[in-house]
Short mmCIF file of C-alpha atoms in Angstrom, two decimals:
data_model
loop_
_atom_site.label_atom_id
_atom_site.label_comp_id
_atom_site.label_asym_id
_atom_site.label_seq_id
_atom_site.Cartn_x
_atom_site.Cartn_y
_atom_site.Cartn_z
CA MET K 1 -16.83 -12.81 -3.85
CA LEU K 2 -13.61 -12.11 -2.00
CA LEU K 3 -13.02 -9.63 0.85
CA VAL K 4 -9.50 -8.16 0.99
CA LEU K 5 -8.05 -5.83 3.64
CA ASP K 6 -4.73 -4.02 3.83
CA ILE K 7 -4.18 -2.69 7.37
CA GLY K 8 -1.60 0.08 7.51
CA ASN K 9 -0.45 2.41 10.27
CA THR K 10 -2.56 5.31 8.99
CA HIS K 11 -5.25 3.80 6.76
CA THR K 12 -7.01 0.48 6.23
CA CYS K 13 -8.01 -0.24 2.63
CA ILE K 14 -10.85 -2.68 2.01
CA GLY K 15 -11.90 -4.20 -1.30
CA ILE K 16 -14.51 -6.62 -2.63
CA PHE K 17 -13.62 -8.69 -5.68
CA ASP K 18 -16.06 -10.53 -7.90
CA GLY K 19 -13.64 -12.81 -9.69
CA ALA K 20 -10.87 -10.54 -10.97
CA CYS K 21 -13.08 -7.43 -10.90
CA LEU K 22 -12.83 -4.98 -8.00
CA VAL K 23 -16.49 -4.07 -7.46
CA ALA K 24 -16.14 -1.92 -4.31
CA ASP K 25 -13.38 -0.41 -2.20
CA TRP K 26 -13.13 1.82 0.86
CA ARG K 27 -10.40 3.64 2.78
CA LEU K 28 -10.77 3.90 6.57
CA THR K 29 -8.63 5.44 9.29
CA SER K 30 -6.62 2.80 11.16
CA GLU K 31 -7.88 3.59 14.65
CA LYS K 32 -8.08 1.16 17.54
CA ARG K 33 -11.51 -0.51 17.40
CA THR K 34 -13.19 -3.54 18.91
CA GLU K 35 -14.18 -6.55 16.85
CA ASP K 36 -17.83 -5.50 17.15
CA GLU K 37 -17.17 -1.97 15.92
CA LEU K 38 -15.22 -3.25 12.94
CA GLY K 39 -17.81 -5.91 12.15
CA ILE K 40 -20.59 -3.32 12.23
CA TYR K 41 -18.58 -0.93 10.03
CA LEU K 42 -17.99 -3.67 7.50
CA THR K 43 -21.57 -4.91 7.33
CA GLY K 44 -22.70 -1.29 7.03
CA LEU K 45 -20.37 -0.67 4.09
CA LEU K 46 -21.60 -3.83 2.37
CA HIS K 47 -25.22 -2.84 2.93
CA MET K 48 -24.63 0.68 1.52
CA SER K 49 -23.01 -0.83 -1.58
CA LYS K 50 -25.85 -3.36 -1.93
CA ILE K 51 -23.48 -6.30 -1.60
CA ASP K 52 -24.99 -9.41 -0.02
CA GLN K 53 -22.53 -10.49 2.68
CA LYS K 54 -23.62 -14.10 2.14
CA SER K 55 -22.06 -13.90 -1.33
CA ILE K 56 -18.60 -13.39 0.21
CA SER K 57 -16.90 -16.76 0.32
CA GLY K 58 -13.35 -15.82 1.34
CA SER K 59 -11.24 -13.12 2.98
CA ILE K 60 -7.56 -12.22 3.23
CA ILE K 61 -5.64 -9.62 5.26
CA SER K 62 -2.20 -8.03 5.02
CA SER K 63 -1.30 -6.08 8.12
CA VAL K 64 1.51 -4.17 9.80
CA VAL K 65 -0.62 -3.47 12.91
CA PRO K 66 -1.03 -6.74 14.89
CA PRO K 67 -3.75 -5.53 17.36
CA LEU K 68 -5.93 -4.29 14.49
CA GLU K 69 -5.29 -7.47 12.53
CA MET K 70 -6.67 -9.56 15.37
CA ALA K 71 -9.71 -7.30 15.84
CA TRP K 72 -10.51 -7.44 12.10
CA ARG K 73 -10.13 -11.23 11.99
CA GLU K 74 -12.48 -11.66 14.93
CA GLY K 75 -14.95 -9.12 13.55
CA ILE K 76 -15.03 -10.83 10.15
CA SER K 77 -15.50 -14.20 11.80
CA LYS K 78 -18.32 -12.95 14.02
CA TYR K 79 -20.24 -10.82 11.50
CA ILE K 80 -19.42 -12.40 8.12
CA GLY K 81 -18.81 -15.98 9.28
CA LEU K 82 -15.41 -16.42 7.61
CA ASP K 83 -11.97 -17.49 8.72
CA THR K 84 -9.49 -15.00 7.27
CA MET K 85 -6.23 -15.83 5.53
CA VAL K 86 -3.30 -13.68 6.72
CA VAL K 87 -0.40 -12.88 4.39
CA SER K 88 2.98 -14.27 5.41
CA TYR K 89 6.34 -14.67 3.67
CA GLU K 90 5.92 -18.42 4.23
CA MET K 91 2.95 -18.60 1.82
CA ASN K 92 3.11 -19.46 -1.85
CA LEU K 93 3.68 -15.97 -3.26
CA GLY K 94 5.07 -16.77 -6.69
CA ILE K 95 8.22 -14.80 -5.85
CA ASP K 96 11.36 -15.88 -4.00
CA VAL K 97 11.81 -13.82 -0.82
CA LYS K 98 15.54 -13.17 -0.42
CA TYR K 99 15.32 -10.70 2.48
CA GLU K 100 17.92 -11.54 5.13
CA MET K 101 15.22 -11.77 7.82
CA PRO K 102 11.95 -12.44 5.94
CA SER K 103 9.86 -12.13 9.11
CA GLU K 104 10.78 -8.42 9.25
CA VAL K 105 9.31 -7.57 5.84
CA GLY K 106 5.97 -5.74 5.97
CA ALA K 107 3.24 -7.89 4.47
CA ASP K 108 2.09 -4.98 2.30
CA ARG K 109 5.53 -4.83 0.65
CA LEU K 110 5.31 -8.48 -0.36
CA VAL K 111 1.74 -8.06 -1.58
CA ASN K 112 2.74 -5.10 -3.76
CA ALA K 113 5.64 -7.07 -5.20
CA VAL K 114 3.39 -10.01 -6.10
CA ALA K 115 0.91 -7.76 -7.93
CA ALA K 116 3.62 -5.78 -9.72
CA VAL K 117 5.36 -8.90 -11.05
CA HIS K 118 2.04 -10.41 -12.16
CA HIS K 119 0.82 -7.34 -14.04
CA TYR K 120 4.01 -5.61 -15.15
CA GLY K 121 6.69 -8.31 -15.22
CA SER K 122 10.15 -8.19 -13.71
CA PRO K 123 12.58 -6.66 -12.95
CA VAL K 124 10.35 -4.16 -11.21
CA ILE K 125 10.53 -1.60 -8.41
CA VAL K 126 7.38 -0.82 -6.42
CA VAL K 127 7.17 2.60 -4.76
CA ASP K 128 4.45 2.78 -2.09
CA PHE K 129 3.56 6.22 -0.72
CA GLY K 130 2.10 5.40 2.69
CA THR K 131 2.92 6.41 6.26
CA ALA K 132 6.44 5.55 5.12
CA VAL K 133 7.65 5.60 1.53
CA THR K 134 8.96 2.17 0.57
CA LEU K 135 10.81 1.03 -2.54
CA ASP K 136 10.92 -2.71 -3.18
CA TYR K 137 13.04 -4.45 -5.80
CA VAL K 138 12.17 -7.71 -7.59
CA THR K 139 14.80 -9.06 -9.96
CA SER K 140 14.31 -10.45 -13.46
CA ASP K 141 14.15 -13.98 -11.99
CA ARG K 142 11.41 -12.96 -9.50
CA ALA K 143 13.61 -12.67 -6.42
CA TYR K 144 12.37 -10.13 -3.88
CA LEU K 145 15.52 -8.51 -2.48
CA GLY K 146 14.17 -5.73 -0.26
CA GLY K 147 14.69 -2.06 -0.92
CA ALA K 148 14.57 1.28 0.88
CA ILE K 149 12.36 2.95 3.48
CA ALA K 150 11.98 6.72 3.97
CA PRO K 151 9.58 8.88 6.02
CA GLY K 152 6.25 9.48 4.33
CA LEU K 153 5.31 12.84 2.82
CA GLN K 154 2.76 13.65 5.52
CA ALA K 155 5.28 12.84 8.23
CA SER K 156 7.68 15.31 6.62
CA VAL K 157 5.03 18.04 6.58
CA GLU K 158 4.19 17.42 10.23
CA ALA K 159 7.88 17.44 11.18
CA LEU K 160 8.36 20.86 9.57
CA PHE K 161 5.23 22.24 11.23
CA GLY K 162 6.08 20.79 14.64
CA ARG K 163 9.74 21.80 14.75
CA THR K 164 9.68 25.27 13.19
CA ALA K 165 8.11 28.44 14.56
CA LYS K 166 6.86 30.06 11.36
CA LEU K 167 6.14 27.26 8.88
CA PRO K 168 2.44 26.38 8.46
CA LEU K 169 0.80 22.96 8.20
CA VAL K 170 0.15 22.75 4.44
CA ALA K 171 -1.95 20.40 2.33
CA LEU K 172 0.07 18.23 -0.01
CA ASP K 173 -1.32 19.55 -3.28
CA ALA K 174 0.73 19.35 -6.46
CA PRO K 175 3.02 22.41 -6.73
CA LYS K 176 2.70 24.61 -9.81
CA ARG K 177 6.45 25.16 -10.08
CA VAL K 178 9.70 24.19 -8.41
CA ILE K 179 10.54 27.72 -7.23
CA GLY K 180 7.83 28.45 -4.71
CA ARG K 181 6.78 32.08 -4.42
CA SER K 182 5.16 31.78 -1.02
CA THR K 183 5.96 29.80 2.11
CA SER K 184 3.28 27.20 1.46
CA GLU K 185 4.30 26.89 -2.21
CA SER K 186 7.94 26.50 -1.19
CA MET K 187 7.04 23.75 1.27
CA ARG K 188 5.00 21.86 -1.33
CA SER K 189 7.87 22.11 -3.79
CA GLY K 190 10.44 20.97 -1.26
CA ILE K 191 8.40 17.95 -0.25
CA VAL K 192 6.67 16.85 -3.48
CA VAL K 193 9.45 17.68 -5.96
CA GLY K 194 12.06 16.73 -3.39
CA TYR K 195 10.52 13.27 -2.97
CA ALA K 196 10.38 12.85 -6.75
CA GLY K 197 14.14 13.45 -6.78
CA LEU K 198 14.57 11.03 -3.88
CA ILE K 199 12.67 8.32 -5.75
CA ASP K 200 14.50 8.91 -9.03
CA GLY K 201 17.87 8.81 -7.29
CA LEU K 202 17.14 5.60 -5.41
CA VAL K 203 15.74 3.92 -8.53
CA ASP K 204 18.85 4.85 -10.53
CA ARG K 205 21.16 3.50 -7.84
CA MET K 206 19.16 0.27 -7.42
CA ALA K 207 19.15 -0.32 -11.18
CA GLN K 208 22.90 0.34 -11.35
CA GLU K 209 23.56 -1.96 -8.41
CA GLN K 210 21.62 -4.82 -10.03
CA GLY K 211 22.68 -4.13 -13.62
CA GLU K 212 19.04 -4.17 -14.76
CA ASN K 213 16.50 -1.70 -16.14
CA PRO K 214 13.41 -2.22 -13.96
CA LYS K 215 9.96 -0.81 -14.53
CA VAL K 216 8.83 1.45 -11.70
CA ILE K 217 5.27 1.14 -10.40
CA ALA K 218 3.90 3.61 -7.83
CA THR K 219 0.95 3.18 -5.50
CA GLY K 220 -0.40 4.77 -2.32
CA GLY K 221 -2.00 8.05 -1.35
CA HIS K 222 0.51 10.53 -2.81
CA ALA K 223 1.69 8.47 -5.78
CA GLN K 224 -0.08 10.49 -8.45
CA ILE K 225 1.16 13.85 -7.13
CA VAL K 226 4.81 12.79 -6.95
CA ALA K 227 4.69 10.84 -10.24
CA ARG K 228 4.04 14.08 -12.15
CA TRP K 229 7.50 15.29 -11.15
CA SER K 230 9.33 11.96 -11.41
CA SER K 231 11.28 10.90 -14.49
CA ARG K 232 11.49 7.25 -13.37
CA ILE K 233 7.94 6.28 -12.33
CA ASN K 234 6.35 4.49 -15.30
CA THR K 235 2.88 3.70 -13.96
CA VAL K 236 0.64 4.67 -11.05
CA ASP K 237 -1.59 1.80 -9.91
CA PRO K 238 -3.83 2.86 -6.99
CA ASN K 239 -5.26 -0.65 -6.47
CA LEU K 240 -1.97 -2.55 -6.58
CA THR K 241 -2.13 -3.78 -2.96
CA LEU K 242 -5.74 -4.95 -3.18
CA GLU K 243 -4.97 -6.75 -6.43
CA GLY K 244 -1.95 -8.44 -4.82
CA LEU K 245 -4.14 -9.72 -2.01
CA ARG K 246 -6.53 -11.27 -4.52
CA LEU K 247 -3.67 -12.97 -6.37
CA ILE K 248 -2.18 -14.39 -3.17
CA TYR K 249 -5.55 -15.68 -2.00
CA GLU K 250 -6.17 -17.43 -5.29
CA ARG K 251 -2.65 -18.88 -5.38
CA ASN K 252 -3.03 -20.32 -1.87
CA THR K 253 -6.52 -21.75 -2.21
CA LYS K 254 -6.06 -23.64 -5.48
#
């Protein structure tokens, strides 16, 4: 079995693969923890899911939070007994990274691109709804170019709440209509439907710039909600990042 972890600024997603099958996955808050705390959390999750930790023969991490990455690596080593592979642009990814400064690309963006090309072909745009919303473009000849970064939906809600006197902190539920008939409904419309328009506009401009017609794959916490209002998102794949980690691990251990 394979242990995969995607460490983001807000959440850490963990998965266990048995071959190509994702048999368990969890979503934790990305809080500062010691290696012992993380090791205990992990062994507890495995025990609850009745997964024998001795059956795990490999692990891989993508991370945009270096202190947490180190704590997880040490915790996995101490409690599971494994050295963990860490995703880097220098690895064999199966795509050609054409970013001007590859070291600046978030590992999760590369992982998503690898999974999207493998499962959906190219050209493809991956939209990841995380702490930030990222759009990543891979050309028809599998060249990762980069993309666009915007504030995440939750960050937008918190900005409205924190900087206005009368606007409430609302949950990001799917709006029933575009024209909101209450303050909370209006905020949901402005953010959810507004981000759908943002995505559609960026996708159209990227496709025009490249002269291609890419598929658009969405992932991340708010992907399903926004996809309902988007005319350009073709597929929502909630496990895209975990699947990309599995593919990279296999590609770099063969």
